[in-house]
């Protein structure tokens, strides 16, 4: 089994190339830096010992020094650029991957709709992953190359014990592990405390007025304080590990350099052939230069710990298998999609009550049906089942005789449209939001739909007209206005079957009574299902049923036979 | 949606003007941040001292290393070995001091973050903002993520920035004492230090600010589309939207890279001078040793030991600057976060509209004060809302003890403001309000309330209801549940009244949640019951049951009910319509349909 972080590398898309390039260029930079330091040291000692121009070739080493200087500078610049480019590509790749993964799931599996925090958390997790490759793989490669060079150096100078590079390797390996373990523990505390703090804050701030009326402000504040202390404590533990890492890396690399010095001194004292002080200076300084990348290891351990947790979180969400996968061999949507419900039973979990109990229903194409009943008695569950968003506990649903499960996603969505209780408005213009429902609608059609729901004048009065921004950072629409915009979407879509969930919620009674007949007229010849807790909304429906205790009671069935017009295919 | 949204557009004249005020804002945010840091000055001082100590240890280390190699070059191998203890001592001290610097910085940061979060929480919980403002996500992002975003600035930047001046200065002095040419070299290559600072500062800050704004936009768009995925799915628009997201991200990357290509030059310049100074020092020393020239050398030349010492110091001279440059984005991130946090902070928060009840703690101390019966309500010339368009404009209202009043009117007209006034959350701009002869704030202990959107709903159904009166016997709790029509649906739940409510619990419908909150409101022993839309989301059967309960309660309790529902209003003794800031009596129960 591979680590999630390694699996995520496969999902980084085009960013990988930039990443590899950044690592390579960065490694060149590190080596050039070490070479610059080592060569400079050797140069000084050698010139000091040579003592005169005649016996010394000054050009080669000084040319080397100049080359390494330039190389190091350019490499750092190149590393930064390619690294940032790669990181941005990785971020885009990861987001796209996650977006597509989530799109394959059912709403309940995503859980975003219920919790905005969850949504924030997954995006934070994705963001935590974008830099991890640069911050952990790059140092890892650089450290590895440096260690190889150290071994090479030892072999070249001759006086270094062979275990010295191994010692360095042990330090390079142990250090991130040390920090990683402490960081991971601190990170777990942080994640835990963050979740608890979040709910304490929501309760304390959003519930502040309720706390004022019902008491318990002091207890709420104490909860916030305790969780904040835990959160800060967790980050303190993580930082403590990083500080220890920084101290240890300094101590370790310097002691290794001292070991090089000691061995050089011993070899020189023993009169070992070829060991001069020039070589000694080169060895010590180059060792210091080569061990420089180890300085990034504590940080690497820290960012690795955070990224590993993020990767696990994301996988836990993304690894779910779609509850209702698309059929392998889809059947086409029939032109007259009668709705058929046969023995439908719904239960959201094994220990939860039955929501719908053996429901049977036949709605011929073209009927306008109304469904009402007490809140929480299965109206929403029924519409979710019709939309193929939840698995059926028992029974089946057909559209024009074809099982819902056999329709392709594209066909199903084309044939069936749905207005939720609280329609989602996207960050964009009014036109953008409406064209989301009907990409080909022209301006005239968009205005006509807005006028139908009595929103036309609101936007005509605005400077930007159809380009008025709604959603976050835009015009703040009230719940009722958002609902009417959703209705306009339904009108533009004009699907064969349209489901409206509480279409008049948040609307004044007068407006609701003007709107409903218009909707019936607009959808004449097509199927309209209105779900409401207000029986008044269902006055224009030819078929009305009441849902109660999981059963359906049909209350009205006038003109319930195929009034539907054939759909253009 | 089309790919042209949220693109960072080329700056217009207006935007350029904005940038000036943006700089002002960011300066104000930085100043505010520094004020937050004051209480931990000792920790920051300690961290800087440790850093300075580590700088000294570095110099000692370089000196010892240079001496060892210098002695070895003279063939004095044993003398060279004698330096080793000094070397080890310097290394040990340096490691310890580096550790101490990080620990002290971390401690300072942890303390500031914790204290700041509690301050912000207290002020946010006190602001009594309307519930629509700032969703859950914004709130937690601010108090959790944005406070944590200050960490880099608090634990690193504030320490590295003085060290970036002090340590190079120290090394410069030492270098000059050894050899003026090398000292001058460092002075010339580095020291344009302040110049570098400005270079890094301007380039990096501008680039990072622009980039973080664009990145945030990109992130918001992703969040927006991901959050609305169900809608995209239902409209069959997942793939077009995925393609648009990719296109926008790609475009963003190209623009960002164009900016970064220039921005990174400033740090590259720093790198270049660091490398060049090592090279120049080495070449200069080599030339002196080879007899090329003698400038800066004493009569007997420069000893190898001195040369090596100077060479080793050269990179250390630039190290603090590099660390500072690397931490620079911490400042930009912190200033951005501070810009959002600052308006929430206690001192700056009190605008004219947000007068803060100061004596809430006192009321909180006696939450379960037993009601001595129904309370009279009286409003005299009450005006509230904004200056230009007051929501309430000289409202007069008298409700006798035990009265049952319904207030109707279109949404957004100020009905909820009226409730806020009666609860003492908002003071009237003018006029007087008395509840049982007391000011609303003082009477709050004897007032109960059903909010439009209950927020305090964690724990089980039973626990939520019990908040109404923690001391109430179990039977009273069940009775309140029955009165609010909670027990009916709760019985169908496997765990009954012990079913957890809220985000992570069993998903109660909106109507069910409101009934639970209504039960809580009914349980509190109060003389005045304020109900904001008690029957919205309820079906007619539940609505009737709830209204009958209220009808029975009237008399023993004064009830003020804000509602859309004609059926609900029909149950009240008196119905008022709120329109254009005025309350007009509609009719008694006999006149309503």
GROMACS .gro file of C-alpha atoms in nm, chain B residues 6-298:
model
  293
  575UNK     CA    1  -1.273   3.703  -1.174
  576UNK     CA    2  -0.987   3.770  -1.403
  577UNK     CA    3  -0.735   4.009  -1.258
  578UNK     CA    4  -0.792   4.295  -1.498
  579UNK     CA    5  -0.519   4.541  -1.589
  580UNK     CA    6  -0.518   4.827  -1.339
  581UNK     CA    7  -0.744   5.116  -1.425
  582UNK     CA    8  -0.703   5.471  -1.301
  583UNK     CA    9  -0.954   5.405  -1.027
  584UNK     CA   10  -0.768   5.097  -0.917
  585UNK     CA   11  -0.443   5.290  -0.903
  586UNK     CA   12  -0.607   5.537  -0.675
  587UNK     CA   13  -0.735   5.245  -0.471
  588UNK     CA   14  -0.386   5.116  -0.438
  589UNK     CA   15  -0.285   5.431  -0.252
  590UNK     CA   16  -0.559   5.388   0.003
  591UNK     CA   17  -0.483   5.019   0.011
  592UNK     CA   18  -0.129   5.101   0.113
  593UNK     CA   19  -0.269   5.322   0.385
  594UNK     CA   20  -0.492   5.042   0.503
  595UNK     CA   21  -0.205   4.798   0.507
  596UNK     CA   22   0.002   5.046   0.706
  597UNK     CA   23  -0.279   5.078   0.957
  598UNK     CA   24  -0.307   4.700   0.975
  599UNK     CA   25   0.068   4.669   1.038
  600UNK     CA   26   0.049   4.929   1.314
  601UNK     CA   27  -0.244   4.745   1.471
  602UNK     CA   28  -0.047   4.423   1.457
  603UNK     CA   29   0.243   4.584   1.636
  604UNK     CA   30   0.010   4.699   1.911
  605UNK     CA   31  -0.110   4.342   1.957
  606UNK     CA   32   0.247   4.233   2.003
  607UNK     CA   33   0.328   4.470   2.287
  608UNK     CA   34   0.244   4.235   2.575
  609UNK     CA   35   0.496   3.976   2.454
  610UNK     CA   36   0.781   4.220   2.399
  611UNK     CA   37   0.992   4.030   2.652
  612UNK     CA   38   0.966   3.707   2.454
  613UNK     CA   39   1.051   3.882   2.132
  614UNK     CA   40   1.346   4.052   2.304
  615UNK     CA   41   1.467   3.716   2.427
  616UNK     CA   42   1.440   3.570   2.078
  617UNK     CA   43   1.637   3.858   1.928
  618UNK     CA   44   1.900   3.826   2.202
  619UNK     CA   45   1.934   3.455   2.127
  620UNK     CA   46   1.970   3.536   1.758
  621UNK     CA   47   2.234   3.794   1.833
  622UNK     CA   48   2.413   3.544   2.059
  623UNK     CA   49   2.400   3.288   1.781
  624UNK     CA   50   2.557   3.547   1.552
  625UNK     CA   51   2.843   3.595   1.799
  626UNK     CA   52   2.883   3.218   1.831
  627UNK     CA   53   2.903   3.200   1.453
  628UNK     CA   54   3.191   3.446   1.452
  629UNK     CA   55   3.373   3.249   1.723
  630UNK     CA   56   3.313   2.930   1.529
  631UNK     CA   57   3.456   3.079   1.211
  632UNK     CA   58   3.757   3.209   1.402
  633UNK     CA   59   3.826   2.869   1.559
  634UNK     CA   60   3.790   2.686   1.230
  635UNK     CA   61   4.019   2.933   1.054
  636UNK     CA   62   4.279   2.900   1.328
  637UNK     CA   63   4.273   2.521   1.310
  638UNK     CA   64   4.329   2.517   0.936
  639UNK     CA   65   4.581   2.802   0.956
  640UNK     CA   66   4.788   2.618   1.215
  641UNK     CA   67   4.766   2.302   1.009
  642UNK     CA   68   4.896   2.490   0.708
  643UNK     CA   69   5.201   2.589   0.913
  644UNK     CA   70   5.250   2.224   0.996
  645UNK     CA   71   5.146   2.278   1.357
  646UNK     CA   72   4.899   1.990   1.364
  647UNK     CA   73   4.890   1.953   1.742
  648UNK     CA   74   4.836   2.324   1.801
  649UNK     CA   75   4.559   2.305   1.546
  650UNK     CA   76   4.393   2.033   1.753
  651UNK     CA   77   4.396   2.256   2.061
  652UNK     CA   78   4.137   2.481   1.901
  653UNK     CA   79   3.886   2.199   1.888
  654UNK     CA   80   3.728   2.257   2.233
  655UNK     CA   81   3.660   2.619   2.141
  656UNK     CA   82   3.513   2.511   1.815
  657UNK     CA   83   3.287   2.257   1.983
  658UNK     CA   84   3.182   2.507   2.245
  659UNK     CA   85   3.090   2.764   1.981
  660UNK     CA   86   2.891   2.509   1.784
  661UNK     CA   87   2.706   2.391   2.093
  662UNK     CA   88   2.628   2.747   2.197
  663UNK     CA   89   2.510   2.833   1.850
  664UNK     CA   90   2.279   2.531   1.832
  665UNK     CA   91   2.134   2.611   2.173
  666UNK     CA   92   2.082   2.975   2.089
  667UNK     CA   93   1.914   2.895   1.758
  668UNK     CA   94   1.682   2.660   1.945
  669UNK     CA   95   1.617   2.929   2.205
  670UNK     CA   96   1.544   3.187   1.936
  671UNK     CA   97   1.282   2.966   1.774
  672UNK     CA   98   1.126   2.865   2.104
  673UNK     CA   99   1.096   3.221   2.228
  674UNK     CA  100   0.949   3.334   1.897
  675UNK     CA  101   0.698   3.051   1.905
  676UNK     CA  102   0.600   3.130   2.259
  677UNK     CA  103   0.541   3.494   2.176
  678UNK     CA  104   0.330   3.400   1.879
  679UNK     CA  105   0.124   3.144   2.070
  680UNK     CA  106   0.046   3.392   2.345
  681UNK     CA  107  -0.055   3.671   2.108
  682UNK     CA  108  -0.274   3.443   1.897
  683UNK     CA  109  -0.456   3.300   2.195
  684UNK     CA  110  -0.519   3.633   2.358
  685UNK     CA  111  -0.618   3.799   2.032
  686UNK     CA  112  -0.865   3.523   1.953
  687UNK     CA  113  -1.032   3.558   2.291
  688UNK     CA  114  -1.050   3.936   2.251
  689UNK     CA  115  -1.203   3.903   1.907
  690UNK     CA  116  -1.445   3.640   2.026
  691UNK     CA  117  -1.563   3.860   2.309
  692UNK     CA  118  -1.611   4.154   2.079
  693UNK     CA  119  -1.786   3.947   1.811
  694UNK     CA  120  -2.016   3.788   2.063
  695UNK     CA  121  -2.089   4.136   2.189
  696UNK     CA  122  -2.144   4.310   1.859
  697UNK     CA  123  -2.498   4.179   1.831
  698UNK     CA  124  -2.478   4.186   1.460
  699UNK     CA  125  -2.780   4.075   1.266
  700UNK     CA  126  -2.774   3.705   1.200
  701UNK     CA  127  -2.758   3.742   0.823
  702UNK     CA  128  -2.417   3.901   0.842
  703UNK     CA  129  -2.113   3.679   0.829
  704UNK     CA  130  -2.201   3.314   0.782
  705UNK     CA  131  -2.045   3.034   0.979
  706UNK     CA  132  -1.769   3.001   0.726
  707UNK     CA  133  -1.660   3.365   0.748
  708UNK     CA  134  -1.666   3.357   1.123
  709UNK     CA  135  -1.453   3.048   1.164
  710UNK     CA  136  -1.218   3.155   0.888
  711UNK     CA  137  -1.157   3.479   1.072
  712UNK     CA  138  -1.123   3.358   1.425
  713UNK     CA  139  -0.940   3.038   1.344
  714UNK     CA  140  -0.758   3.056   1.014
  715UNK     CA  141  -0.681   3.424   0.998
  716UNK     CA  142  -0.558   3.439   1.355
  717UNK     CA  143  -0.337   3.138   1.282
  718UNK     CA  144  -0.216   3.316   0.967
  719UNK     CA  145  -0.042   3.567   1.195
  720UNK     CA  146   0.193   3.295   1.320
  721UNK     CA  147   0.471   3.343   1.066
  722UNK     CA  148   0.477   3.715   1.127
  723UNK     CA  149   0.471   3.683   1.505
  724UNK     CA  150   0.713   3.397   1.546
  725UNK     CA  151   0.958   3.467   1.263
  726UNK     CA  152   0.928   3.797   1.086
  727UNK     CA  153   0.934   4.019   1.394
  728UNK     CA  154   1.253   3.852   1.511
  729UNK     CA  155   1.429   3.817   1.181
  730UNK     CA  156   1.375   4.177   1.086
  731UNK     CA  157   1.593   4.330   1.364
  732UNK     CA  158   1.843   4.046   1.326
  733UNK     CA  159   1.877   4.123   0.956
  734UNK     CA  160   2.021   4.458   1.061
  735UNK     CA  161   2.211   4.361   1.376
  736UNK     CA  162   2.401   4.046   1.279
  737UNK     CA  163   2.540   4.178   0.949
  738UNK     CA  164   2.648   4.493   1.132
  739UNK     CA  165   2.833   4.280   1.387
  740UNK     CA  166   3.009   4.083   1.116
  741UNK     CA  167   3.093   4.399   0.930
  742UNK     CA  168   3.261   4.544   1.239
  743UNK     CA  169   3.462   4.227   1.293
  744UNK     CA  170   3.563   4.214   0.927
  745UNK     CA  171   3.681   4.575   0.935
  746UNK     CA  172   3.885   4.504   1.245
  747UNK     CA  173   4.066   4.231   1.051
  748UNK     CA  174   4.103   4.381   0.709
  749UNK     CA  175   3.958   4.701   0.575
  750UNK     CA  176   3.951   4.585   0.214
  751UNK     CA  177   3.733   4.284   0.295
  752UNK     CA  178   3.523   4.502   0.523
  753UNK     CA  179   3.479   4.750   0.241
  754UNK     CA  180   3.395   4.470   0.001
  755UNK     CA  181   3.120   4.350   0.230
  756UNK     CA  182   3.008   4.705   0.290
  757UNK     CA  183   2.984   4.762  -0.083
  758UNK     CA  184   2.827   4.437  -0.188
  759UNK     CA  185   2.587   4.393   0.099
  760UNK     CA  186   2.506   4.710   0.253
  761UNK     CA  187   2.326   4.856   0.032
  762UNK     CA  188   2.141   4.656   0.304
  763UNK     CA  189   1.876   4.921   0.350
  764UNK     CA  190   1.854   4.946  -0.026
  765UNK     CA  191   1.806   4.572  -0.045
  766UNK     CA  192   1.542   4.589   0.219
  767UNK     CA  193   1.351   4.843   0.015
  768UNK     CA  194   1.405   4.643  -0.299
  769UNK     CA  195   1.282   4.322  -0.144
  770UNK     CA  196   1.013   4.508   0.038
  771UNK     CA  197   0.860   4.683  -0.257
  772UNK     CA  198   0.899   4.406  -0.507
  773UNK     CA  199   0.798   4.119  -0.287
  774UNK     CA  200   0.519   4.298  -0.105
  775UNK     CA  201   0.352   4.425  -0.415
  776UNK     CA  202   0.388   4.099  -0.597
  777UNK     CA  203   0.274   3.894  -0.304
  778UNK     CA  204  -0.020   4.121  -0.235
  779UNK     CA  205  -0.139   4.115  -0.590
  780UNK     CA  206  -0.085   3.746  -0.612
  781UNK     CA  207  -0.263   3.669  -0.289
  782UNK     CA  208  -0.562   3.876  -0.396
  783UNK     CA  209  -0.582   3.692  -0.726
  784UNK     CA  210  -0.524   3.359  -0.559
  785UNK     CA  211  -0.800   3.431  -0.311
  786UNK     CA  212  -1.034   3.513  -0.598
  787UNK     CA  213  -0.944   3.191  -0.768
  788UNK     CA  214  -0.998   3.001  -0.444
  789UNK     CA  215  -1.335   3.166  -0.388
  790UNK     CA  216  -1.448   3.068  -0.733
  791UNK     CA  217  -1.344   2.710  -0.674
  792UNK     CA  218  -1.522   2.710  -0.339
  793UNK     CA  219  -1.830   2.864  -0.497
  794UNK     CA  220  -1.854   2.601  -0.770
  795UNK     CA  221  -1.766   2.313  -0.542
  796UNK     CA  222  -2.030   2.421  -0.292
  797UNK     CA  223  -2.290   2.440  -0.567
  798UNK     CA  224  -2.191   2.112  -0.725
  799UNK     CA  225  -2.536   1.963  -0.673
  800UNK     CA  226  -2.691   2.244  -0.874
  801UNK     CA  227  -2.430   2.205  -1.146
  802UNK     CA  228  -2.504   1.833  -1.149
  803UNK     CA  229  -2.878   1.891  -1.177
  804UNK     CA  230  -2.824   2.130  -1.466
  805UNK     CA  231  -2.584   1.890  -1.635
  806UNK     CA  232  -2.312   2.156  -1.625
  807UNK     CA  233  -2.029   1.980  -1.442
  808UNK     CA  234  -1.790   1.936  -1.732
  809UNK     CA  235  -1.831   2.285  -1.884
  810UNK     CA  236  -1.771   2.430  -1.538
  811UNK     CA  237  -1.464   2.210  -1.484
  812UNK     CA  238  -1.327   2.333  -1.816
  813UNK     CA  239  -1.393   2.695  -1.717
  814UNK     CA  240  -1.219   2.643  -1.382
  815UNK     CA  241  -0.916   2.505  -1.562
  816UNK     CA  242  -0.909   2.790  -1.809
  817UNK     CA  243  -0.927   3.052  -1.534
  818UNK     CA  244  -0.655   2.878  -1.332
  819UNK     CA  245  -0.434   2.857  -1.637
  820UNK     CA  246  -0.480   3.219  -1.719
  821UNK     CA  247  -0.411   3.315  -1.359
  822UNK     CA  248  -0.091   3.115  -1.362
  823UNK     CA  249   0.034   3.284  -1.674
  824UNK     CA  250  -0.033   3.630  -1.535
  825UNK     CA  251   0.121   3.544  -1.198
  826UNK     CA  252   0.435   3.409  -1.354
  827UNK     CA  253   0.478   3.727  -1.557
  828UNK     CA  254   0.470   3.923  -1.232
  829UNK     CA  255   0.694   3.682  -1.043
  830UNK     CA  256   0.960   3.679  -1.312
  831UNK     CA  257   1.032   4.039  -1.217
  832UNK     CA  258   0.955   4.012  -0.847
  833UNK     CA  259   1.205   3.731  -0.797
  834UNK     CA  260   1.478   3.944  -0.944
  835UNK     CA  261   1.505   4.136  -0.617
  836UNK     CA  262   1.590   3.825  -0.418
  837UNK     CA  263   1.814   3.709  -0.700
  838UNK     CA  264   2.010   4.028  -0.664
  839UNK     CA  265   2.060   3.943  -0.300
  840UNK     CA  266   2.173   3.593  -0.389
  841UNK     CA  267   2.407   3.732  -0.648
  842UNK     CA  268   2.575   3.971  -0.408
  843UNK     CA  269   2.610   3.697  -0.152
  844UNK     CA  270   2.787   3.477  -0.404
  845UNK     CA  271   2.991   3.758  -0.549
  846UNK     CA  272   3.113   3.868  -0.208
  847UNK     CA  273   3.248   3.521  -0.133
  848UNK     CA  274   3.416   3.514  -0.473
  849UNK     CA  275   3.559   3.863  -0.437
  850UNK     CA  276   3.692   3.794  -0.088
  851UNK     CA  277   3.855   3.473  -0.210
  852UNK     CA  278   4.007   3.636  -0.517
  853UNK     CA  279   4.126   3.936  -0.323
  854UNK     CA  280   4.294   3.719  -0.061
  855UNK     CA  281   4.447   3.493  -0.325
  856UNK     CA  282   4.586   3.796  -0.504
  857UNK     CA  283   4.739   3.930  -0.184
  858UNK     CA  284   4.893   3.591  -0.106
  859UNK     CA  285   5.034   3.569  -0.455
  860UNK     CA  286   5.183   3.913  -0.419
  861UNK     CA  287   4.957   4.061  -0.686
  862UNK     CA  288   4.890   4.360  -0.467
  863UNK     CA  289   4.921   4.463  -0.107
  864UNK     CA  290   4.633   4.695  -0.050
  865UNK     CA  291   4.484   4.645   0.295
  866UNK     CA  292   4.756   4.401   0.399
  867UNK     CA  293   4.994   4.466   0.688
   0.00000   0.00000   0.00000
